[in-house]
mmCIF file of C-alpha atoms in Angstrom:
data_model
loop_
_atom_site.group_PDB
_atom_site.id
_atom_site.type_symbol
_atom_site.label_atom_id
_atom_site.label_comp_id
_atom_site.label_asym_id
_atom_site.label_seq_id
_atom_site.Cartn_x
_atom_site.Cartn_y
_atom_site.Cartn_z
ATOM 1 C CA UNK A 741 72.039 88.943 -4.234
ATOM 2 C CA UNK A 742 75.471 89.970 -3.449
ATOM 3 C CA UNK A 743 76.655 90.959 -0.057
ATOM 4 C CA UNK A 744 77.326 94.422 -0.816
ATOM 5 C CA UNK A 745 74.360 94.695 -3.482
ATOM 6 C CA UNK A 746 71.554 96.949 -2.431
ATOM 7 C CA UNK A 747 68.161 95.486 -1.367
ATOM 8 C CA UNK A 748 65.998 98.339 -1.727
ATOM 9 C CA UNK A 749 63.166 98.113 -4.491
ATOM 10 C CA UNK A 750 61.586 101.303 -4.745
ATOM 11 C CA UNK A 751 57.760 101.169 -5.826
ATOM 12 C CA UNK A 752 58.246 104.577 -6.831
ATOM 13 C CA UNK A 753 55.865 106.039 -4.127
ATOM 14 C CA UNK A 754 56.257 109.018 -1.880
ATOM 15 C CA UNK A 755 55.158 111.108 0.860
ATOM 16 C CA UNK A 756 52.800 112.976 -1.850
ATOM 17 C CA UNK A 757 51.088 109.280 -1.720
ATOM 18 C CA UNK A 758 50.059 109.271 1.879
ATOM 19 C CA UNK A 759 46.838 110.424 3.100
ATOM 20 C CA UNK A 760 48.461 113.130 5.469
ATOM 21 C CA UNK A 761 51.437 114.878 5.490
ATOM 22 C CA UNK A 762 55.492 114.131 6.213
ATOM 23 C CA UNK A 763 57.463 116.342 7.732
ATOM 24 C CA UNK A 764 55.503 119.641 6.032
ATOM 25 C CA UNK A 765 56.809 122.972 6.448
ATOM 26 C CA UNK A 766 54.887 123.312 10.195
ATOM 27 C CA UNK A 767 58.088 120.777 11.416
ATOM 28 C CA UNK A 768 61.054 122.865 12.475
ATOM 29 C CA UNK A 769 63.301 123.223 9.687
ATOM 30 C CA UNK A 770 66.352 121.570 11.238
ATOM 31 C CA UNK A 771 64.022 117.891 12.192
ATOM 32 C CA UNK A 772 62.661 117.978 8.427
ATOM 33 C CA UNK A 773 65.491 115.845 7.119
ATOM 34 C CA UNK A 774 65.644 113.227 9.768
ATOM 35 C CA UNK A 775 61.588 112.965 9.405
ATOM 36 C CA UNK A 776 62.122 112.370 6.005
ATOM 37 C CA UNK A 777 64.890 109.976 6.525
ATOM 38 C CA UNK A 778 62.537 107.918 8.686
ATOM 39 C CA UNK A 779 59.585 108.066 6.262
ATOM 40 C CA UNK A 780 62.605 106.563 3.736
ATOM 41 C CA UNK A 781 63.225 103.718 5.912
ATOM 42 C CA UNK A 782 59.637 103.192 6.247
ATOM 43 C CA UNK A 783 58.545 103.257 2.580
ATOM 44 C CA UNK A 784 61.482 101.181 1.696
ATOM 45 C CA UNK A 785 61.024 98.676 4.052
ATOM 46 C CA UNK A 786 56.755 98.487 3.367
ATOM 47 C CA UNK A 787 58.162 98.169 -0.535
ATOM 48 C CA UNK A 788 59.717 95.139 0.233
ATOM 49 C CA UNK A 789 56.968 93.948 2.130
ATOM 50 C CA UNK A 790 54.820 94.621 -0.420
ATOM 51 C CA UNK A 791 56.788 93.333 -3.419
ATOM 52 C CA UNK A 792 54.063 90.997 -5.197
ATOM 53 C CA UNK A 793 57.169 89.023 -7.121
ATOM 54 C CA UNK A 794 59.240 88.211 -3.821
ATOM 55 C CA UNK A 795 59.246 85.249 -2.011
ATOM 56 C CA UNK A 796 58.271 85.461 1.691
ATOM 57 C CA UNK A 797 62.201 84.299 2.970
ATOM 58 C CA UNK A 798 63.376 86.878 0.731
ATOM 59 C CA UNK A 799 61.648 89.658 1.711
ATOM 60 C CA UNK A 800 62.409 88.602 5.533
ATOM 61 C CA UNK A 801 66.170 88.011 4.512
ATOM 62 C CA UNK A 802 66.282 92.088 3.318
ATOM 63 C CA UNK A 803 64.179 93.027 6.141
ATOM 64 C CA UNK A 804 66.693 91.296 8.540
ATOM 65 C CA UNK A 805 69.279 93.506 6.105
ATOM 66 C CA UNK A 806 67.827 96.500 6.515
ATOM 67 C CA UNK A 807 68.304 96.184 10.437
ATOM 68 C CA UNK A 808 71.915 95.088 10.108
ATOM 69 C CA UNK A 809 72.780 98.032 8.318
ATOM 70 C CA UNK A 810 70.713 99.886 10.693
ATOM 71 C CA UNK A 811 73.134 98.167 13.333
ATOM 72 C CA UNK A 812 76.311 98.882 11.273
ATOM 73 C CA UNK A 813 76.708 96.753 8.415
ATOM 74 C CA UNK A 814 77.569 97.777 5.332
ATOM 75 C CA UNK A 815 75.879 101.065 4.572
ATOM 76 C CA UNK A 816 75.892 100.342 0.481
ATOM 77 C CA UNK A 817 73.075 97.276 1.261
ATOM 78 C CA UNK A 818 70.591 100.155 2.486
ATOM 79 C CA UNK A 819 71.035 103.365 1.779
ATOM 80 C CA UNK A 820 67.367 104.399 3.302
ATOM 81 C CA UNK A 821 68.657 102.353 6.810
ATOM 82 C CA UNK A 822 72.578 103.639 6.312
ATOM 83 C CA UNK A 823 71.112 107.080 6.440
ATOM 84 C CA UNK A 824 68.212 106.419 9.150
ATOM 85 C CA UNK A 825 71.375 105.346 10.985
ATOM 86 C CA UNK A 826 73.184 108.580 10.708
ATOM 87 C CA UNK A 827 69.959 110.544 11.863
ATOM 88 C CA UNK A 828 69.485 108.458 15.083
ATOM 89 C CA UNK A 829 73.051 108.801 15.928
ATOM 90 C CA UNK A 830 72.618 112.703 15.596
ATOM 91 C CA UNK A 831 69.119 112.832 16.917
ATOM 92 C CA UNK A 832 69.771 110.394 19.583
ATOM 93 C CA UNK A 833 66.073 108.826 19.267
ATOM 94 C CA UNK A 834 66.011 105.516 19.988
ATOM 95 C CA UNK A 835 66.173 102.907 16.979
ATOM 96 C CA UNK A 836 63.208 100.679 18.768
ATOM 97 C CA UNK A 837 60.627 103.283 16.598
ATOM 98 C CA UNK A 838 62.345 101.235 13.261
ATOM 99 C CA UNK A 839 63.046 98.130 14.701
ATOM 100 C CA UNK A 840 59.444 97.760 15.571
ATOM 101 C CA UNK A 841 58.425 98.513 11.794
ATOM 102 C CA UNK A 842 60.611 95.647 10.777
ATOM 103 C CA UNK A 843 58.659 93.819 13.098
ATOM 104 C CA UNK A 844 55.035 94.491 11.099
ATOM 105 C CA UNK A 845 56.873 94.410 7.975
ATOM 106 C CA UNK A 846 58.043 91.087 8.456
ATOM 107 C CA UNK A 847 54.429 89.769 9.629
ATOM 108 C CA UNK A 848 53.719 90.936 6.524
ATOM 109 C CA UNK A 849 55.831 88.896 4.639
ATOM 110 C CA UNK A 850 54.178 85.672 6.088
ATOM 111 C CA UNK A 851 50.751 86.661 7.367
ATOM 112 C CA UNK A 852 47.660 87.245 5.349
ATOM 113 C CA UNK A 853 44.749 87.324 7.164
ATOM 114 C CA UNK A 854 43.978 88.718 11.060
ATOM 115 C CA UNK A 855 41.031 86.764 13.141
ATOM 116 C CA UNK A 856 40.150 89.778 14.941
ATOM 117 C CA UNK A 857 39.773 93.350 15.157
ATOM 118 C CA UNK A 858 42.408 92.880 18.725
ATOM 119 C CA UNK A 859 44.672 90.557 16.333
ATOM 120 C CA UNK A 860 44.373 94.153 13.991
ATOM 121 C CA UNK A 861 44.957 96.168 16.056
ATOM 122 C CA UNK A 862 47.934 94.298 17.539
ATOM 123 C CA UNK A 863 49.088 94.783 14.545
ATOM 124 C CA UNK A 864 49.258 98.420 14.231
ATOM 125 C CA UNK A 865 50.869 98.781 17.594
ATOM 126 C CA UNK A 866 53.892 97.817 15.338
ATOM 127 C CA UNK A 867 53.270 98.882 11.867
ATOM 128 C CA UNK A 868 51.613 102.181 12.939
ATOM 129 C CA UNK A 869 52.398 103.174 16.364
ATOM 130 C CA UNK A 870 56.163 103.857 16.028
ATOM 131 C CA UNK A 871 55.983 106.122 13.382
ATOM 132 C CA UNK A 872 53.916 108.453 15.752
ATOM 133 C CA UNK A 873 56.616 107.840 18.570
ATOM 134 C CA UNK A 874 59.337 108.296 16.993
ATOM 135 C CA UNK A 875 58.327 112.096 15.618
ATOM 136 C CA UNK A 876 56.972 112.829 19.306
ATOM 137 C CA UNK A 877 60.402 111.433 20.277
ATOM 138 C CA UNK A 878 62.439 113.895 17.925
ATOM 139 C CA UNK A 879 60.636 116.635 19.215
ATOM 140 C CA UNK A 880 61.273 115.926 22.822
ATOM 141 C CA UNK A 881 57.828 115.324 23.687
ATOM 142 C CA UNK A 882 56.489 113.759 26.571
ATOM 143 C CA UNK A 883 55.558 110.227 26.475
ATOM 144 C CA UNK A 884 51.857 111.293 27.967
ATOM 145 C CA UNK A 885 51.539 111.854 24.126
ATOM 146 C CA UNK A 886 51.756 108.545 23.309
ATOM 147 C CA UNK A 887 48.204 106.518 23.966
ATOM 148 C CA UNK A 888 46.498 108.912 21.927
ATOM 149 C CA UNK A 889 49.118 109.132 19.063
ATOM 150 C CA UNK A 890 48.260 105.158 19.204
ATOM 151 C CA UNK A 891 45.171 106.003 18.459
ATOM 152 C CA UNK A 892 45.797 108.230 15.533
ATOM 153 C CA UNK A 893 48.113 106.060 14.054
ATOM 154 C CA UNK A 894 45.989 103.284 14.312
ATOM 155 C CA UNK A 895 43.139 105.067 13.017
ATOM 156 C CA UNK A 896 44.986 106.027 9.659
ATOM 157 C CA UNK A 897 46.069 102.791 9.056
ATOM 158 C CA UNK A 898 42.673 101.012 9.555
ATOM 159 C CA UNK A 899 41.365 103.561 6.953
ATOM 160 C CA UNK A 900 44.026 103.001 4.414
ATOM 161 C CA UNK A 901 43.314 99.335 4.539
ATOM 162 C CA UNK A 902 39.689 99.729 3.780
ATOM 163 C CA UNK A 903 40.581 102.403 1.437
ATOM 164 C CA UNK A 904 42.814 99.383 -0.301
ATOM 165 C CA UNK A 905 41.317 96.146 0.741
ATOM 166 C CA UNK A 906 40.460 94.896 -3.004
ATOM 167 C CA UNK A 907 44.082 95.932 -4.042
ATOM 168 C CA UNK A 908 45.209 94.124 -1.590
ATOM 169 C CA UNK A 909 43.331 91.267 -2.073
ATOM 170 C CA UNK A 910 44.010 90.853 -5.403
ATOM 171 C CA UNK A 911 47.641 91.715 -5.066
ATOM 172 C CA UNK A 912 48.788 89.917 -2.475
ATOM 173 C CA UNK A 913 46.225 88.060 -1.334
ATOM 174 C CA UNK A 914 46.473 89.656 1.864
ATOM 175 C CA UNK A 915 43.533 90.885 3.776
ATOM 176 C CA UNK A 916 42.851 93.075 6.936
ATOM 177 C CA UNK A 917 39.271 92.899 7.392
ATOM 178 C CA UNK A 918 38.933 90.700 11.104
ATOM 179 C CA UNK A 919 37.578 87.517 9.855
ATOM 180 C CA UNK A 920 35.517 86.660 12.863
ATOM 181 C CA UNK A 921 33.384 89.284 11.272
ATOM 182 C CA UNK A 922 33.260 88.322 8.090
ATOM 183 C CA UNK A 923 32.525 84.627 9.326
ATOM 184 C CA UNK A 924 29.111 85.987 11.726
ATOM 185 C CA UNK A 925 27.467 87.506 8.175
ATOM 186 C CA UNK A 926 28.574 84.209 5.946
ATOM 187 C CA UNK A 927 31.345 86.076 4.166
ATOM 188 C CA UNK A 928 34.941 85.177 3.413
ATOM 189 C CA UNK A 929 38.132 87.096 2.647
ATOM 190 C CA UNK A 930 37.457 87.182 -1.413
ATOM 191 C CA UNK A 931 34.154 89.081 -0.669
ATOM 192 C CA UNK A 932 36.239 92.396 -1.407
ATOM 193 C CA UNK A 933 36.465 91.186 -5.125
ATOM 194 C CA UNK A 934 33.104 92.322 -6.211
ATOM 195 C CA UNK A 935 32.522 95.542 -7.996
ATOM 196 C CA UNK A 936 30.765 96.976 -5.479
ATOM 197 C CA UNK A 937 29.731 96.536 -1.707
ATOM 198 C CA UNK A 938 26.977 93.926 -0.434
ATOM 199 C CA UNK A 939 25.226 94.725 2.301
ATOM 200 C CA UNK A 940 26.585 92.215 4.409
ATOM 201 C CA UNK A 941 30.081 93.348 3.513
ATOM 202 C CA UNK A 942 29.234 97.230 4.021
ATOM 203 C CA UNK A 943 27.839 95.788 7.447
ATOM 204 C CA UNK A 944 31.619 95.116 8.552
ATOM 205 C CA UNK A 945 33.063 97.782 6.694
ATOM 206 C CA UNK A 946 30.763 99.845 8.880
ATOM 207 C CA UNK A 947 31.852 98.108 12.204
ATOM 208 C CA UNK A 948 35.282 98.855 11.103
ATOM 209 C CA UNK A 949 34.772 102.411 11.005
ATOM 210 C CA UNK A 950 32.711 102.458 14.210
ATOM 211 C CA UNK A 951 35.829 101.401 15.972
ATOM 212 C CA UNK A 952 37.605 103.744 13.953
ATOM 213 C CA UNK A 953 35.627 106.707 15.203
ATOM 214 C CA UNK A 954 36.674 105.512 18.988
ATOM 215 C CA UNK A 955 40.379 105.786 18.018
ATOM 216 C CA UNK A 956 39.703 109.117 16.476
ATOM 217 C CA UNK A 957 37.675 110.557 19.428
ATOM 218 C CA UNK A 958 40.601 109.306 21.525
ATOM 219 C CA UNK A 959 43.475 111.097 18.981
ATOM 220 C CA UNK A 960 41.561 114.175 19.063
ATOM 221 C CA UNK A 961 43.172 114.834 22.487
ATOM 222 C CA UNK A 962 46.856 114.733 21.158
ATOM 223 C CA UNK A 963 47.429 118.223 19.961
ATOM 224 C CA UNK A 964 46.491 119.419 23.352
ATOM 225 C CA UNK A 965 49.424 117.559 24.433
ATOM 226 C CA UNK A 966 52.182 118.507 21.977
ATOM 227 C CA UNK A 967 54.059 121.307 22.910
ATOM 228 C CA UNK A 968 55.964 122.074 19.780
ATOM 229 C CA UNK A 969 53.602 124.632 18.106
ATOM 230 C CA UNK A 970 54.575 123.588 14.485
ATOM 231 C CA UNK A 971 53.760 119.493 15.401
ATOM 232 C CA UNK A 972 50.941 120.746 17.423
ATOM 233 C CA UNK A 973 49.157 122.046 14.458
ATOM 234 C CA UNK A 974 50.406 119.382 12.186
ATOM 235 C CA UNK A 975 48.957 116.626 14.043
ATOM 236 C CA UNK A 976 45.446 118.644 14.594
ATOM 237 C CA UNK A 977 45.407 118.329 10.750
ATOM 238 C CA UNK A 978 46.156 114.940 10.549
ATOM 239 C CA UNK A 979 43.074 114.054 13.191
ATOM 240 C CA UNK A 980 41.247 116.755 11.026
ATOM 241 C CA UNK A 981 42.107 114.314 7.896
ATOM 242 C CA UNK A 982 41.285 110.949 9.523
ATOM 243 C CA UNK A 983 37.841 112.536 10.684
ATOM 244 C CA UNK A 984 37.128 113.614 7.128
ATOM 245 C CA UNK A 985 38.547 110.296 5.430
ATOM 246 C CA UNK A 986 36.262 108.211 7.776
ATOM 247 C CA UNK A 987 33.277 110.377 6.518
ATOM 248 C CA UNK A 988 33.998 109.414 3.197
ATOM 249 C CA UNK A 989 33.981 105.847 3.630
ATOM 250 C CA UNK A 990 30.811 105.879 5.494
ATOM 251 C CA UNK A 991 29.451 107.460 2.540
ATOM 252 C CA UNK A 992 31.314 106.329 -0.466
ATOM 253 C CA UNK A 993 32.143 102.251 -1.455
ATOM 254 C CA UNK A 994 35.225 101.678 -1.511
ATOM 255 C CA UNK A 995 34.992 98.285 -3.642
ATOM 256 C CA UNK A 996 33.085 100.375 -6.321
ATOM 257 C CA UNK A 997 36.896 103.063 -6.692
ATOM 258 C CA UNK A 998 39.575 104.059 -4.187
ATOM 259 C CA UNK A 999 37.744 106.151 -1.417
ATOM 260 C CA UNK A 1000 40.418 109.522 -0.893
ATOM 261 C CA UNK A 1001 40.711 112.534 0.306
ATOM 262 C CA UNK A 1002 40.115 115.646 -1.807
ATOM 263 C CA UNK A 1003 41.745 118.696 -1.950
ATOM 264 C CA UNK A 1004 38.536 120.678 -0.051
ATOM 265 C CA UNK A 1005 39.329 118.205 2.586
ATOM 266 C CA UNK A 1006 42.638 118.929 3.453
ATOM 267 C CA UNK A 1007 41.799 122.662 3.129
ATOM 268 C CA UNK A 1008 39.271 122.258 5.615
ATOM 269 C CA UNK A 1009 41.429 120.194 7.965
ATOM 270 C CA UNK A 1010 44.347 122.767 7.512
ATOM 271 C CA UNK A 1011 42.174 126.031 7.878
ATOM 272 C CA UNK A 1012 40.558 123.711 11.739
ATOM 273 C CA UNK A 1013 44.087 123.043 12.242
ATOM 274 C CA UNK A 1014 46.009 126.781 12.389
ATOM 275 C CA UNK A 1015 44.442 128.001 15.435
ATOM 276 C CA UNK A 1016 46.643 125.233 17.437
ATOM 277 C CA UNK A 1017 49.500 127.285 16.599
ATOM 278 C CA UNK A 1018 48.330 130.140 18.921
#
C-alpha cells in the first residue's frame, strides 16, 4: 500500500442498512451533511474492521491512517476522515467522538470474544457511545443528555449483535455473547452455529435482552432532554425502534434467519415519535 493510496474498502453498505435512521429529514437541514460525513467515517472505519481477508496489523495500520488524516495527513489516504476533518473544523465538535470509534474498531481487529456482559458493555462505551455524543454535540446539546444516549446506543448495538451473532461467528470468528454466560449453561462460543436456538442458548439470548430492556427504560428519558425539536423526535423514534426490535427477538430466533425490523415497525415508532415535536 502506497503512502498516498487510499485505505478505504467499502462493503458497499449504507445508512439504508442500519436499524434506525441517519441524519433523516427531522435533522436541520444545514447539520445533515456533517451527520452524514460522520456516519462515513464510521462505516468506513467498521469496513475495515470487518474486512474478513485482512490481517489484524493491517487493519490497525489503516485504522491508525484514518486518524492521521483525521489529524492532517494526506487527505487522498481517507477521503471519509479528510472530509470528517473538514466538518469538525466547521462544526467545531470535538474529534474525541471519532477518535474513540478508532478505539472499538481497533479492539476489533484483535479481540474476539468478551468474558462479560461489563467487558460488553465496556465495549460499547467506545464503539457505540460516541456516535450518540457527537450528534448531541452538533446540536449544542447539553451533556445531561449523555447517560441516557449511553444507554440507547448501547442498547442498539447489543441488539444488532444478537441480530448477527451467527454471521459473525462464522465470518470472523468473532463473538459478543459474554462468555461467563455461556460457560454457567455448558455452552461455548460456536453454539450460535446451529440452525436454530437451544434452550440453553435462548436462555442467554434472553438475559441479554433483559439487560437490554434496562438500557432502553433508561434511553426512554432522552428525548425529554433534547431540545432541538427535529433530534427530539428523531431520537423518540429510535427508542421507539429499539423497543420494537427487542420484541422481536424475544419472540423470533435469530439463529433460525436475521431477526429485523419491518416496515409496520418503523411506522409505528414514527407515528409514537411526532408528538415530541410539539
Amino acid at each position: 500500500m502506497s503512502a498516498a493510496a487510499s485505505i478505504e474498502h467499502a462493503s458497499g453498505k449504507d445508512r439504508g442498512d442500519e436499524n434506525f435512521p441517519v441524519g433523516s429529514w427531522l435533522i436541520r437541514a444545514g447539520l445533515r451533511r456533517h451527520v452524514h460525513a460522520y456516519y462515513a467515517f464510521a462505516r468506513n472505519a467498521d469496513d475495515i474492521a470487518d474486512h474478513p481477508d485482512l490481517a489484524p496489523a493491517e487493519k490497525i495500520a489503516r485504522l491508525d491512517a484514518m486518524e492521521a488524516v483525521l489529524d492532517g495527513d494526506d487527505p487522498t489516504r481517507s477521503p471519509s476522515a479528510a472530509r470528517l476533518r473538514e466538518s469538525l473544523a466547521e462544526t467545531n465538535v470535538d474529534p474525541v467522538h471519532a477518535r474513540e470509534l478508532l478505539v472499538a474498531f481497533r479492539q476489533d481487529a484483535t479481540k474476539t470474544r468478551y468474558a462479560s456482559w461489563d467487558e460488553l458493555m465496556r465495549y460499547c462505551r467506545y464503539s457505540a457511545a460516541p456516535v450518540g455524543r457527537y450528534v448531541l454535540d452538533l446540536h449544542g446539546e447539553s451533556r445531561q443528555t449523555w447517560p441516557a444516549s449511553d444507554a440507547l446506543c448501547a442498547s442498539l448495538q447489543v441488539l444488532n449483535h444478537l441480530q448477527d451473532c451467527a454471521k459473525d461467528f462464522d465470518t470472523l470468528d468473532r463473538s459478543y455473547i459474554p462468555g461467563d454466560w455461556l460457560q454457567a449453561v455448558g455452552l461455548g462460543p460456536d453454539a450460535v452455529t446451529a440452525k436454530a436456538t437451544p434452550p440453553a442458548l435462548r436462555s442467554v439470548f434472553d438475559a441479554m435482552l433483559k439487560r437490554t430492556a434496562e438500557l432502553n427504560a433508561k434511553a426512554a428519558r432522552l428525548p425529554g432532554f433534547v431540545v432541538a425539536r427535529g433530534l427530539r423526535v428523531e431520537t423518540a423514534i429510535i427508542v421507539g425502534l429499539a423497543r420494537r426490535l427487542h420484541r422481536r427477538l424475544l419472540r423470533e430466533d435469530p439463529l433460525a434467519g436475521r431477526v429485523k425490523l419491518r416496515r409496520n415497525d418503523a411506522i409505528s415508532a414514527v407515528l409514537a415519535g411526532l408528538p415530541r415535536l410539539l
